[in-house]
Amino acid sequence: MADGSTVFWIRVAGGGDPHREGRLVRSLRDELRTALGLQVSLSAEQDAAGPLLWASLGGSAARTAPALLATISEWCARDASHEVELVLGGRSMWLSGRPNECPELVRTLPRDLRADA
């Protein structure tokens, strides 16, 4: 983004059910706004694969990205069927709420987004 913000694109898997996808996307959006105070919005562009969220981490991406992953993992863990795809630039990763998944995902983030960078 022009203002230097880091933007993650977020897709919630809903098994092809557009109503379920919509409910899950709104639930995750509200969770991220409440837990992290992030700017999270539904994308104006929707494609055949379902609705997208975008989360702007602003200039604090190194500190916020691990918290974003942890919050999404916790949200996914509430229901074993929740799966979320995160896209940053050309890279994507899937989160599904497995307990030991988040530390590994933080290590796979680009170096400039890791808290220990």
Short mmCIF file of C-alpha atoms in Angstrom, two decimals:
data_model
loop_
_atom_site.label_atom_id
_atom_site.label_comp_id
_atom_site.label_asym_id
_atom_site.label_seq_id
_atom_site.Cartn_x
_atom_site.Cartn_y
_atom_site.Cartn_z
CA MET A 1 0.00 0.00 0.00
CA ALA A 2 1.12 3.56 -0.61
CA ASP A 3 1.10 4.42 3.12
CA GLY A 4 3.55 1.61 3.97
CA SER A 5 0.93 -0.65 5.54
CA THR A 6 1.21 -4.40 5.26
CA VAL A 7 -2.02 -5.95 4.02
CA PHE A 8 -3.01 -9.57 4.47
CA TRP A 9 -5.81 -10.97 2.31
CA ILE A 10 -7.90 -13.49 4.20
CA ARG A 11 -10.25 -16.13 2.76
CA VAL A 12 -12.38 -18.38 4.96
CA ALA A 13 -13.16 -21.80 3.52
CA GLY A 14 -16.87 -22.49 3.65
CA GLY A 15 -17.20 -25.68 1.68
CA GLY A 16 -18.76 -23.89 -1.29
CA ASP A 17 -21.76 -22.66 0.73
CA PRO A 18 -21.92 -18.89 0.15
CA HIS A 19 -24.18 -18.27 3.16
CA ARG A 20 -21.84 -20.16 5.50
CA GLU A 21 -18.81 -18.39 4.00
CA GLY A 22 -20.47 -15.03 4.59
CA ARG A 23 -21.25 -15.86 8.24
CA LEU A 24 -17.73 -17.15 8.87
CA VAL A 25 -16.08 -14.14 7.21
CA ARG A 26 -18.14 -11.71 9.31
CA SER A 27 -17.37 -13.69 12.47
CA LEU A 28 -13.63 -13.65 11.80
CA ARG A 29 -13.69 -9.96 10.84
CA ASP A 30 -15.39 -9.09 14.13
CA GLU A 31 -12.95 -11.27 16.09
CA LEU A 32 -9.90 -9.56 14.55
CA ARG A 33 -11.33 -6.09 15.10
CA THR A 34 -12.16 -6.84 18.73
CA ALA A 35 -9.06 -8.81 19.70
CA LEU A 36 -6.43 -6.78 17.86
CA GLY A 37 -8.07 -3.49 16.97
CA LEU A 38 -7.03 -3.99 13.35
CA GLN A 39 -8.54 -2.37 10.32
CA VAL A 40 -10.30 -5.40 8.82
CA SER A 41 -12.85 -5.05 6.05
CA LEU A 42 -14.64 -7.10 3.46
CA SER A 43 -13.07 -6.63 0.08
CA ALA A 44 -15.17 -4.80 -2.47
CA GLU A 45 -13.98 -7.33 -5.01
CA GLN A 46 -15.50 -10.78 -4.67
CA ASP A 47 -14.55 -13.63 -6.90
CA ALA A 48 -15.90 -17.10 -7.59
CA ALA A 49 -13.89 -18.51 -4.68
CA GLY A 50 -15.89 -16.49 -2.12
CA PRO A 51 -15.65 -13.33 -0.07
CA LEU A 52 -12.29 -11.91 0.98
CA LEU A 53 -11.24 -9.90 4.00
CA TRP A 54 -8.27 -7.62 4.07
CA ALA A 55 -6.42 -6.75 7.27
CA SER A 56 -4.14 -3.74 7.34
CA LEU A 57 -1.31 -4.06 9.86
CA GLY A 58 -0.12 -0.50 9.43
CA GLY A 59 3.48 0.25 10.30
CA SER A 60 3.57 -2.21 13.21
CA ALA A 61 3.50 -5.36 11.06
CA ALA A 62 6.50 -6.98 12.80
CA ARG A 63 4.67 -6.92 16.14
CA THR A 64 1.15 -7.48 14.80
CA ALA A 65 1.62 -10.32 12.28
CA PRO A 66 2.28 -13.01 14.93
CA ALA A 67 -0.76 -11.81 16.92
CA LEU A 68 -2.86 -11.93 13.74
CA LEU A 69 -1.82 -15.54 13.11
CA ALA A 70 -2.46 -16.50 16.73
CA THR A 71 -5.91 -14.89 16.77
CA ILE A 72 -6.92 -16.60 13.53
CA SER A 73 -5.61 -19.94 14.80
CA GLU A 74 -7.60 -19.54 18.01
CA TRP A 75 -10.73 -18.65 16.01
CA CYS A 76 -10.20 -21.74 13.83
CA ALA A 77 -9.69 -23.96 16.89
CA ARG A 78 -13.24 -23.22 18.08
CA ASP A 79 -14.60 -25.38 15.27
CA ALA A 80 -12.55 -28.12 13.66
CA SER A 81 -14.07 -27.32 10.25
CA HIS A 82 -12.74 -23.73 10.17
CA GLU A 83 -9.94 -23.16 7.68
CA VAL A 84 -8.49 -19.80 6.71
CA GLU A 85 -6.14 -18.89 3.88
CA LEU A 86 -3.84 -15.90 4.42
CA VAL A 87 -2.19 -14.25 1.44
CA LEU A 88 0.67 -11.76 1.69
CA GLY A 89 2.16 -10.71 -1.61
CA GLY A 90 2.57 -13.86 -3.65
CA ARG A 91 2.71 -16.21 -0.64
CA SER A 92 -0.20 -17.95 0.99
CA MET A 93 -0.63 -20.15 4.03
CA TRP A 94 -3.54 -22.09 5.48
CA LEU A 95 -4.47 -22.00 9.15
CA SER A 96 -6.77 -24.60 10.67
CA GLY A 97 -6.41 -24.20 14.42
CA ARG A 98 -3.87 -26.93 15.08
CA PRO A 99 -2.27 -26.13 18.47
CA ASN A 100 1.39 -26.13 17.37
CA GLU A 101 0.82 -24.54 13.99
CA CYS A 102 1.24 -20.85 14.85
CA PRO A 103 4.96 -20.79 15.85
CA GLU A 104 5.88 -22.55 12.61
CA LEU A 105 3.81 -20.10 10.56
CA VAL A 106 5.47 -17.14 12.28
CA ARG A 107 8.86 -18.58 11.28
CA THR A 108 7.72 -18.80 7.65
CA LEU A 109 6.66 -15.15 7.50
CA PRO A 110 8.96 -12.89 5.52
CA ARG A 111 11.85 -11.78 7.74
CA ASP A 112 10.69 -8.17 7.88
CA LEU A 113 7.37 -9.27 9.43
CA ARG A 114 8.81 -11.47 12.17
CA ALA A 115 8.89 -9.91 15.62
CA ASP A 116 12.48 -11.06 16.09
CA ALA A 117 13.69 -9.55 12.79
#
